[in-house]
């Protein structure tokens, strides 16, 4: 049998130290005996590979678990992923503001901040600002910069996950093709004095969907989140993984044509975002004599029970629901989650009216239409989870263990 050095197989299962870590993190095998049974490795080999993980600080022993043998004996010592050995930084950019946080490896937010960062100011200014925020979060919590193992960033545009660069983003002038990963890594170094760390970049709706699915709906095999704020975008999670399409363009609902003559920010006419986004509702409110500059202003009006805002939000929901009938028929999700500035009762009511009217009953028989659970933290939690899953995936974990010299 051939394979990579240090890896053997039983029934196709990979059995490097990184794979043993994956078995423990996923809960499929949390004792030495269970690891032996799952992998076919000898007790000594399992012990050697676990020792690497212990020396790296990635694993620890927990409480005694069920007895492995049917003959009885002492309880087996369980193994646990030690989420305290490092931290993750995450940021979520919207068009006019941003949030940033320091998280544990298990997704707990230790500190966060939010403020104005305008994407139209360009990547240099915005990413430098995030670098300052990251340094302040580390100082606030007392964590040394060297404890950061990676950074995750969500942006309001399509992202090629292979390069981390945005691709023709309608709302991010000056960002097309820009090296976001490299600049944000340098900004982190400039403001903390630490060495470079891995940076992962993804679409904001993708990361919100990833965070919400993992936290609130982990058993849902097909999950769709629709974010309706300044623009409209969707994140799709299938079998626990983000579906991005061939170059990051999946989920760009806002630029589906819906047969109107409204001019969209992308330069085309008739896009869904031009008539049903938070920005579109804000414009219509302003025309009606109710000043509103953005989706966040609409959110405040909805929270105050403003009748005109509620009526326009419901109308926008109907337009989005009409499009979502096709999405639901195509993907057959178990959960359709509405998030963003308009994610309240009027908009959700409009979505449901058209969705259930237009979609086949077969497509909606097992569908839950809900609003977001994590609120504005969803993107941060999703970004943190994306970094952790990347860094501790079996092959990447093996590379990192070698680099650590263990």
Coordinates of N, CA and C in Angstrom, one line a residue, residues 57-267:
X57 N 0.3 21.0 22.0 CA -0.7 21.6 22.8 C -2.1 21.6 22.2
X58 N -2.3 20.7 21.2 CA -3.6 20.7 20.5 C -4.6 19.7 21.1
X59 N -4.1 18.7 21.8 CA -4.9 17.8 22.5 C -4.7 17.8 24.0
X60 N -5.7 17.4 24.8 CA -5.5 17.2 26.2 C -6.4 16.0 26.6
X61 N -6.1 15.5 27.8 CA -6.9 14.4 28.3 C -8.1 15.0 29.1
X62 N -9.2 14.3 28.9 CA -10.4 14.8 29.6 C -10.8 13.8 30.7
X63 N -12.1 13.7 31.0 CA -12.5 12.8 32.0 C -12.6 11.4 31.5
X64 N -12.7 10.4 32.4 CA -12.9 9.0 32.0 C -14.2 8.8 31.2
X65 N -14.1 8.1 30.1 CA -15.3 7.8 29.4 C -15.8 6.4 29.6
X66 N -16.7 5.9 28.7 CA -17.2 4.5 28.9 C -16.0 3.5 28.7
X67 N -16.2 2.4 29.4 CA -15.2 1.3 29.3 C -15.1 0.8 27.9
X68 N -13.9 0.7 27.3 CA -13.8 0.3 25.9 C -14.1 -1.2 25.8
X69 N -13.8 -2.0 26.7 CA -13.9 -3.5 26.6 C -15.2 -4.0 27.2
X70 N -15.8 -5.0 26.6 CA -17.0 -5.5 27.1 C -16.8 -6.4 28.4
X71 N -15.5 -6.6 28.6 CA -15.1 -7.4 29.8 C -15.0 -6.5 31.1
X72 N -15.2 -5.2 30.9 CA -15.1 -4.3 32.0 C -13.6 -3.8 32.2
X73 N -13.4 -3.2 33.3 CA -12.1 -2.6 33.6 C -12.2 -1.2 33.9
X74 N -11.0 -0.5 33.8 CA -11.0 0.9 34.2 C -11.6 1.8 33.0
X75 N -12.3 2.9 33.4 CA -12.8 3.7 32.3 C -11.7 4.3 31.4
X76 N -12.0 4.3 30.1 CA -11.0 4.9 29.2 C -10.9 6.4 29.4
X77 N -9.7 6.9 29.3 CA -9.5 8.4 29.4 C -9.9 9.0 28.0
X78 N -10.7 10.0 28.0 CA -11.1 10.6 26.8 C -10.1 11.6 26.3
X79 N -10.1 11.9 25.1 CA -9.2 12.9 24.5 C -10.1 14.1 24.0
X80 N -9.5 15.3 24.2 CA -10.3 16.5 23.8 C -9.4 17.5 23.0
X81 N -9.9 18.1 22.1 CA -9.2 19.2 21.4 C -9.1 20.4 22.4
X82 N -7.8 20.8 22.6 CA -7.5 21.9 23.5 C -7.6 23.3 22.8
X83 N -8.8 23.9 23.0 CA -9.0 25.2 22.3 C -8.3 26.4 22.9
X84 N -7.5 26.2 24.0 CA -6.9 27.3 24.6 C -5.5 27.6 24.2
X85 N -5.0 26.8 23.2 CA -3.6 27.0 22.9 C -3.4 28.1 21.9
X86 N -4.4 28.6 21.3 CA -4.3 29.7 20.3 C -5.6 30.5 20.2
X87 N -5.7 31.6 19.5 CA -6.9 32.4 19.3 C -7.0 32.7 17.8
X88 N -8.1 33.2 17.4 CA -8.4 33.6 16.0 C -8.9 35.0 16.0
X89 N -8.5 35.8 15.0 CA -9.1 37.1 14.8 C -10.0 37.0 13.6
X90 N -11.1 37.8 13.7 CA -12.1 37.8 12.6 C -12.7 39.2 12.4
X91 N -13.0 39.4 11.2 CA -13.7 40.7 10.9 C -14.7 40.5 9.8
X92 N -15.8 41.4 9.9 CA -16.9 41.3 9.0 C -17.1 42.7 8.4
X93 N -16.9 42.9 7.1 CA -17.1 44.2 6.5 C -18.4 44.4 5.9
X94 N -19.1 45.5 6.2 CA -20.3 45.8 5.4 C -19.9 47.0 4.6
X95 N -20.8 47.7 3.9 CA -20.4 48.7 3.0 C -19.9 50.0 3.7
X96 N -20.5 50.2 4.9 CA -20.2 51.5 5.7 C -19.7 51.2 7.1
X97 N -19.7 50.0 7.6 CA -19.3 49.8 8.9 C -18.7 48.4 9.0
X98 N -18.0 48.0 10.1 CA -17.4 46.7 10.2 C -17.4 46.3 11.7
X99 N -17.3 45.0 11.9 CA -17.1 44.4 13.2 C -15.9 43.6 13.2
X100 N -15.2 43.5 14.3 CA -14.0 42.7 14.5 C -14.1 42.0 15.8
X101 N -13.5 40.8 16.0 CA -13.5 40.1 17.2 C -12.3 39.2 17.4
X102 N -12.0 38.9 18.6 CA -11.0 37.9 19.0 C -11.8 36.7 19.5
X103 N -11.5 35.5 19.0 CA -12.3 34.3 19.3 C -11.4 33.2 19.8
X104 N -12.0 32.3 20.6 CA -11.3 31.1 20.9 C -11.4 30.1 19.7
X105 N -10.6 29.0 19.7 CA -10.7 28.1 18.6 C -12.0 27.3 18.6
X106 N -12.8 27.4 19.7 CA -14.1 26.8 19.7 C -15.2 27.7 19.5
X107 N -14.9 29.0 19.1 CA -15.9 29.9 18.6 C -16.5 30.9 19.6
X108 N -15.9 30.9 20.8 CA -16.4 31.9 21.8 C -15.7 33.2 21.6
X109 N -16.5 34.3 21.5 CA -16.0 35.6 21.3 C -15.5 36.2 22.6
X110 N -14.2 36.5 22.6 CA -13.5 37.0 23.9 C -13.6 38.6 23.9
X111 N -13.6 39.2 22.8 CA -13.7 40.7 22.8 C -14.1 41.1 21.3
X112 N -14.8 42.2 21.2 CA -15.2 42.6 19.9 C -15.4 44.1 19.9
X113 N -15.3 44.7 18.7 CA -15.6 46.1 18.5 C -16.3 46.3 17.2
X114 N -17.0 47.4 17.0 CA -17.6 47.8 15.8 C -17.5 49.3 15.6
X115 N -17.5 49.7 14.3 CA -17.4 51.1 14.0 C -17.5 51.4 12.5
X116 N -17.3 52.6 12.2 CA -17.4 53.0 10.8 C -16.1 52.7 10.0
X117 N -16.2 51.9 9.0 CA -15.2 51.6 8.0 C -15.9 51.5 6.7
X118 N -15.6 52.4 5.8 CA -16.3 52.6 4.5 C -15.5 51.9 3.4
X119 N -16.1 50.9 2.8 CA -15.3 50.1 1.8 C -14.9 50.9 0.6
X120 N -15.7 52.0 0.3 CA -15.4 52.8 -0.8 C -14.1 53.7 -0.5
X121 N -13.6 53.7 0.7 CA -12.4 54.4 1.0 C -11.2 53.6 0.5
X122 N -11.4 52.4 0.0 CA -10.4 51.6 -0.6 C -9.7 50.6 0.4
X123 N -9.1 49.5 -0.2 CA -8.6 48.5 0.7 C -7.4 48.9 1.5
X124 N -6.6 49.8 1.1 CA -5.4 50.2 1.9 C -5.9 50.8 3.3
X125 N -6.8 51.8 3.2 CA -7.3 52.4 4.4 C -8.1 51.5 5.3
X126 N -9.0 50.7 4.7 CA -9.9 49.8 5.4 C -9.1 48.7 6.1
X127 N -8.2 48.0 5.4 CA -7.4 46.9 6.0 C -6.4 47.4 7.0
X128 N -5.9 48.6 6.8 CA -5.0 49.2 7.9 C -5.8 49.5 9.1
X129 N -7.1 49.9 9.0 CA -8.0 50.1 10.1 C -8.2 48.9 10.9
X130 N -8.5 47.8 10.1 CA -8.7 46.5 10.8 C -7.4 46.0 11.6
X131 N -6.3 46.3 11.0 CA -5.0 46.0 11.7 C -4.9 46.7 13.1
X132 N -5.4 47.9 13.1 CA -5.4 48.7 14.4 C -6.4 48.0 15.3
X133 N -7.6 47.7 14.8 CA -8.6 47.1 15.7 C -8.1 45.8 16.3
X134 N -7.4 45.0 15.4 CA -6.9 43.7 15.9 C -5.9 43.9 17.1
X135 N -5.0 44.9 16.9 CA -4.0 45.1 18.0 C -4.7 45.6 19.3
X136 N -5.8 46.4 19.1 CA -6.5 46.8 20.3 C -7.2 45.7 21.0
X137 N -7.8 44.8 20.2 CA -8.5 43.6 20.8 C -7.5 42.7 21.6
X138 N -6.3 42.5 21.1 CA -5.3 41.7 21.8 C -4.9 42.4 23.1
X139 N -4.7 43.7 23.0 CA -4.3 44.5 24.2 C -5.4 44.4 25.3
X140 N -6.6 44.5 24.8 CA -7.8 44.5 25.7 C -7.9 43.2 26.5
X141 N -7.6 42.1 25.8 CA -7.7 40.8 26.4 C -6.5 40.2 27.0
X142 N -5.3 40.9 26.8 CA -4.1 40.4 27.3 C -3.4 39.3 26.6
X143 N -3.9 39.0 25.4 CA -3.3 37.9 24.6 C -2.1 38.4 23.8
X144 N -1.0 37.7 23.8 CA 0.1 38.1 23.0 C -0.2 37.9 21.5
X145 N 0.3 38.8 20.6 CA 0.1 38.6 19.2 C 0.5 37.2 18.7
X146 N 1.5 36.6 19.3 CA 1.9 35.3 18.9 C 0.9 34.2 19.1
X147 N -0.1 34.5 19.9 CA -1.2 33.5 20.1 C -2.1 33.4 19.0
X148 N -2.1 34.3 18.1 CA -3.1 34.3 16.9 C -2.6 33.3 15.9
X149 N -3.4 32.4 15.6 CA -3.0 31.4 14.6 C -3.6 31.7 13.2
X150 N -4.5 32.6 13.1 CA -5.1 33.0 11.8 C -6.1 34.1 11.8
X151 N -6.4 34.6 10.7 CA -7.4 35.7 10.6 C -8.4 35.3 9.5
X152 N -9.7 35.6 9.8 CA -10.8 35.4 8.8 C -11.5 36.7 8.6
X153 N -11.8 36.9 7.3 CA -12.4 38.2 6.9 C -13.6 37.9 6.0
X154 N -14.7 38.6 6.2 CA -15.9 38.5 5.4 C -16.0 39.9 4.7
X155 N -16.3 39.8 3.4 CA -16.5 41.1 2.6 C -17.8 41.0 1.8
X156 N -18.3 42.2 1.5 CA -19.6 42.2 0.7 C -19.5 42.2 -0.8
X157 N -18.9 41.1 -1.2 CA -18.7 40.9 -2.7 C -18.3 39.4 -2.9
X158 N -18.3 39.0 -4.2 CA -17.9 37.7 -4.6 C -16.4 37.5 -4.4
X159 N -16.0 36.4 -3.9 CA -14.6 36.1 -3.6 C -14.1 34.8 -4.2
X160 N -13.0 34.8 -4.9 CA -12.4 33.6 -5.4 C -11.6 33.0 -4.2
X161 N -12.1 31.9 -3.7 CA -11.5 31.3 -2.4 C -10.1 30.9 -2.7
X162 N -9.8 30.5 -3.9 CA -8.4 30.1 -4.2 C -7.4 31.2 -4.0
X163 N -7.7 32.4 -4.3 CA -6.8 33.6 -4.2 C -7.1 34.5 -3.1
X164 N -8.4 34.5 -2.6 CA -8.8 35.4 -1.6 C -9.0 36.8 -2.1
X165 N -9.2 36.9 -3.4 CA -9.4 38.3 -4.0 C -10.9 38.4 -4.5
X166 N -11.4 39.6 -4.3 CA -12.8 39.8 -4.8 C -12.8 39.9 -6.3
X167 N -13.9 39.5 -6.9 CA -14.0 39.4 -8.4 C -15.2 40.3 -8.8
X168 N -14.8 41.4 -9.5 CA -15.8 42.4 -10.0 C -16.9 42.6 -9.0
X169 N -16.6 43.2 -7.8 CA -17.6 43.4 -6.7 C -18.4 44.7 -7.0
X170 N -19.7 44.6 -7.1 CA -20.5 45.7 -7.4 C -20.5 46.9 -6.4
X171 N -20.2 46.5 -5.1 CA -20.3 47.6 -4.1 C -18.9 47.8 -3.5
X172 N -17.8 47.4 -4.1 CA -16.5 47.5 -3.5 C -15.5 48.2 -4.5
X173 N -15.8 49.4 -4.9 CA -15.0 50.1 -5.9 C -13.5 50.1 -5.4
X174 N -12.6 49.7 -6.3 CA -11.2 49.8 -6.0 C -10.6 48.5 -5.4
X175 N -11.5 47.5 -5.1 CA -11.1 46.3 -4.5 C -10.9 45.1 -5.5
X176 N -11.3 45.2 -6.7 CA -11.3 44.1 -7.7 C -9.9 43.6 -7.9
X177 N -9.7 42.3 -7.6 CA -8.4 41.7 -7.8 C -7.3 42.1 -6.7
X178 N -7.7 42.9 -5.7 CA -6.7 43.4 -4.8 C -6.2 42.2 -3.9
X179 N -4.9 42.2 -3.5 CA -4.4 41.2 -2.6 C -4.8 41.5 -1.1
X180 N -6.0 41.1 -0.8 CA -6.5 41.3 0.5 C -5.7 40.5 1.6
X181 N -5.5 39.3 1.3 CA -4.8 38.4 2.2 C -3.4 39.0 2.6
X182 N -2.6 39.4 1.6 CA -1.3 39.9 1.9 C -1.3 41.2 2.6
X183 N -2.3 42.1 2.3 CA -2.3 43.5 2.9 C -2.8 43.3 4.4
X184 N -3.8 42.5 4.6 CA -4.3 42.3 6.0 C -3.2 41.7 6.9
X185 N -2.5 40.7 6.3 CA -1.4 40.1 7.1 C -0.4 41.1 7.5
X186 N 0.0 42.0 6.5 CA 1.0 43.0 6.8 C 0.4 44.0 7.8
X187 N -0.9 44.4 7.7 CA -1.4 45.3 8.7 C -1.4 44.7 10.1
X188 N -1.6 43.4 10.2 CA -1.5 42.8 11.5 C -0.1 42.9 12.0
X189 N 0.9 42.6 11.2 CA 2.3 42.7 11.6 C 2.7 44.1 12.0
X190 N 2.2 45.1 11.2 CA 2.6 46.5 11.4 C 2.1 47.0 12.8
X191 N 0.9 46.5 13.2 CA 0.3 47.1 14.4 C 0.5 46.2 15.6
X192 N 1.0 45.0 15.4 CA 1.3 44.1 16.6 C 2.7 43.7 16.7
X193 N 3.5 43.8 15.7 CA 4.9 43.4 15.7 C 5.1 41.9 15.6
X194 N 4.0 41.2 15.4 CA 4.1 39.7 15.3 C 4.4 39.4 13.8
X195 N 4.8 38.1 13.6 CA 5.1 37.6 12.3 C 3.8 37.4 11.5
X196 N 3.9 37.1 10.2 CA 2.7 36.9 9.4 C 1.9 35.7 9.8
X197 N 0.6 35.8 9.6 CA -0.3 34.7 9.9 C -1.2 34.4 8.7
X198 N -1.8 33.2 8.6 CA -2.6 32.9 7.5 C -3.9 33.8 7.5
X199 N -4.3 34.3 6.4 CA -5.6 35.1 6.3 C -6.5 34.4 5.3
X200 N -7.7 34.2 5.7 CA -8.8 33.6 4.8 C -9.8 34.6 4.5
X201 N -10.3 34.8 3.3 CA -11.3 35.8 2.9 C -12.4 35.1 2.2
X202 N -13.6 35.5 2.6 CA -14.8 34.9 1.9 C -15.9 35.9 1.9
X203 N -16.9 35.6 1.1 CA -18.1 36.5 1.0 C -18.8 36.5 2.4
X204 N -19.4 37.7 2.7 CA -20.0 37.9 4.0 C -21.2 37.0 4.3
X205 N -22.0 36.8 3.2 CA -23.2 35.9 3.4 C -22.8 34.5 3.6
X206 N -21.7 34.1 2.9 CA -21.2 32.7 3.1 C -20.8 32.5 4.5
X207 N -20.1 33.4 5.1 CA -19.6 33.2 6.4 C -20.7 33.3 7.5
X208 N -21.7 34.2 7.2 CA -22.9 34.2 8.1 C -23.6 32.8 8.0
X209 N -23.8 32.3 6.8 CA -24.4 31.0 6.7 C -23.6 29.9 7.4
X210 N -22.3 29.9 7.3 CA -21.5 28.9 7.9 C -21.6 29.0 9.4
X211 N -21.6 30.2 10.0 CA -21.7 30.4 11.4 C -23.1 30.0 11.9
X212 N -24.1 30.4 11.2 CA -25.5 30.1 11.7 C -25.7 28.6 11.6
X213 N -25.3 27.9 10.5 CA -25.6 26.5 10.3 C -24.9 25.7 11.3
X214 N -23.6 26.0 11.6 CA -22.9 25.2 12.5 C -23.4 25.4 14.0
X215 N -23.8 26.6 14.3 CA -24.3 26.9 15.6 C -25.7 26.5 15.9
X216 N -26.6 26.9 15.0 CA -28.0 26.7 15.3 C -28.7 25.6 14.6
X217 N -28.1 25.1 13.4 CA -28.7 24.0 12.6 C -27.7 23.0 12.2
X218 N -26.9 22.5 13.1 CA -25.8 21.6 12.6 C -26.3 20.3 11.9
X219 N -27.5 19.9 12.1 CA -28.0 18.7 11.5 C -28.6 19.0 10.1
X220 N -28.7 20.2 9.7 CA -29.3 20.6 8.4 C -28.3 20.3 7.3
X221 N -28.6 19.4 6.3 CA -27.7 19.1 5.3 C -27.7 20.1 4.1
X222 N -28.8 20.8 4.0 CA -28.9 21.8 2.9 C -29.4 23.1 3.6
X223 N -28.6 24.1 3.7 CA -29.0 25.3 4.5 C -28.7 26.6 3.6
X224 N -29.7 27.5 3.6 CA -29.6 28.7 2.8 C -29.8 29.9 3.7
X225 N -28.9 30.9 3.7 CA -29.1 32.1 4.4 C -29.1 33.2 3.4
X226 N -30.1 34.1 3.5 CA -30.2 35.3 2.6 C -30.0 36.5 3.4
X227 N -29.0 37.3 3.1 CA -28.7 38.5 3.8 C -29.3 39.7 2.9
X228 N -30.1 40.5 3.6 CA -30.7 41.6 2.9 C -30.4 42.9 3.7
X229 N -29.4 43.6 3.2 CA -28.9 44.8 3.8 C -28.8 45.9 2.7
X230 N -27.6 46.5 2.6 CA -27.4 47.4 1.5 C -27.6 46.7 0.1
X231 N -27.1 45.5 0.0 CA -27.4 44.6 -1.1 C -28.1 43.4 -0.7
X232 N -28.1 42.4 -1.6 CA -28.8 41.1 -1.3 C -27.8 40.0 -1.7
X233 N -27.5 39.1 -0.8 CA -26.7 37.9 -1.1 C -27.1 36.7 -0.3
X234 N -26.7 35.6 -0.8 CA -27.0 34.3 -0.1 C -25.8 33.5 0.1
X235 N -25.8 32.8 1.2 CA -24.8 31.8 1.5 C -25.4 30.4 1.6
X236 N -24.8 29.4 1.0 CA -25.3 28.1 0.9 C -24.3 27.1 1.5
X237 N -24.8 26.3 2.5 CA -24.0 25.3 3.1 C -24.6 23.9 2.8
X238 N -23.9 23.1 2.2 CA -24.3 21.7 1.8 C -23.4 20.7 2.5
X239 N -24.0 19.8 3.2 CA -23.2 18.7 3.9 C -22.1 19.3 4.7
X240 N -22.3 20.5 5.4 CA -21.4 21.1 6.3 C -20.3 21.9 5.6
X241 N -20.3 22.1 4.3 CA -19.3 22.9 3.5 C -20.0 24.0 2.8
X242 N -19.3 25.1 2.7 CA -19.8 26.3 1.9 C -19.8 25.9 0.4
X243 N -20.9 26.2 -0.2 CA -20.9 26.0 -1.7 C -20.7 27.4 -2.3
X244 N -19.6 27.5 -3.1 CA -19.2 28.8 -3.6 C -19.3 28.9 -5.2
X245 N -19.6 27.8 -5.9 CA -19.5 27.8 -7.3 C -18.1 27.7 -7.8
X246 N -17.8 27.9 -9.1 CA -16.5 27.7 -9.6 C -15.5 28.8 -9.3
X247 N -16.0 30.1 -9.0 CA -15.0 31.1 -8.7 C -15.6 32.1 -7.7
X248 N -16.5 31.6 -6.8 CA -17.0 32.4 -5.7 C -18.2 33.2 -6.0
X249 N -18.8 33.0 -7.2 CA -20.0 33.8 -7.5 C -21.3 33.2 -7.1
X250 N -21.4 32.0 -6.5 CA -22.7 31.5 -6.1 C -23.3 32.3 -5.0
X251 N -24.7 32.4 -5.1 CA -25.4 33.1 -4.1 C -25.6 34.6 -4.3
X252 N -25.2 35.1 -5.5 CA -25.4 36.5 -5.8 C -26.8 36.9 -6.2
X253 N -27.8 36.7 -5.3 CA -29.2 36.9 -5.6 C -29.5 38.3 -6.0
X254 N -28.8 39.2 -5.5 CA -29.2 40.6 -5.7 C -29.1 41.0 -7.2
X255 N -28.4 40.3 -8.0 CA -28.3 40.7 -9.4 C -29.0 39.7 -10.4
X256 N -30.0 39.0 -9.8 CA -31.0 38.3 -10.7 C -32.0 39.4 -11.2
X257 N -32.3 39.3 -12.5 CA -33.2 40.2 -13.1 C -34.6 39.9 -12.8
X258 N -35.4 40.9 -12.4 CA -36.8 40.7 -12.0 C -37.8 41.5 -12.8
X259 N -37.3 42.0 -13.9 CA -38.3 42.7 -14.8 C -38.7 44.1 -14.5
X260 N -37.8 44.8 -13.8 CA -38.1 46.2 -13.6 C -37.1 47.1 -14.3
X261 N -37.3 48.4 -14.3 CA -36.4 49.3 -15.1 C -35.5 50.0 -14.1
X262 N -35.5 49.6 -12.8 CA -34.7 50.3 -11.8 C -33.2 50.1 -12.1
X263 N -32.4 51.1 -12.0 CA -31.0 51.1 -12.2 C -30.3 50.6 -10.9
X264 N -29.5 49.5 -11.1 CA -28.7 48.9 -10.0 C -27.3 49.5 -9.9
X265 N -26.7 49.4 -8.7 CA -25.4 49.9 -8.5 C -24.4 49.2 -9.4
X266 N -24.7 48.0 -9.9 CA -23.8 47.3 -10.7 C -23.8 47.8 -12.2
X267 N -24.7 48.8 -12.5 CA -24.8 49.4 -13.8 C -25.8 48.8 -14.7

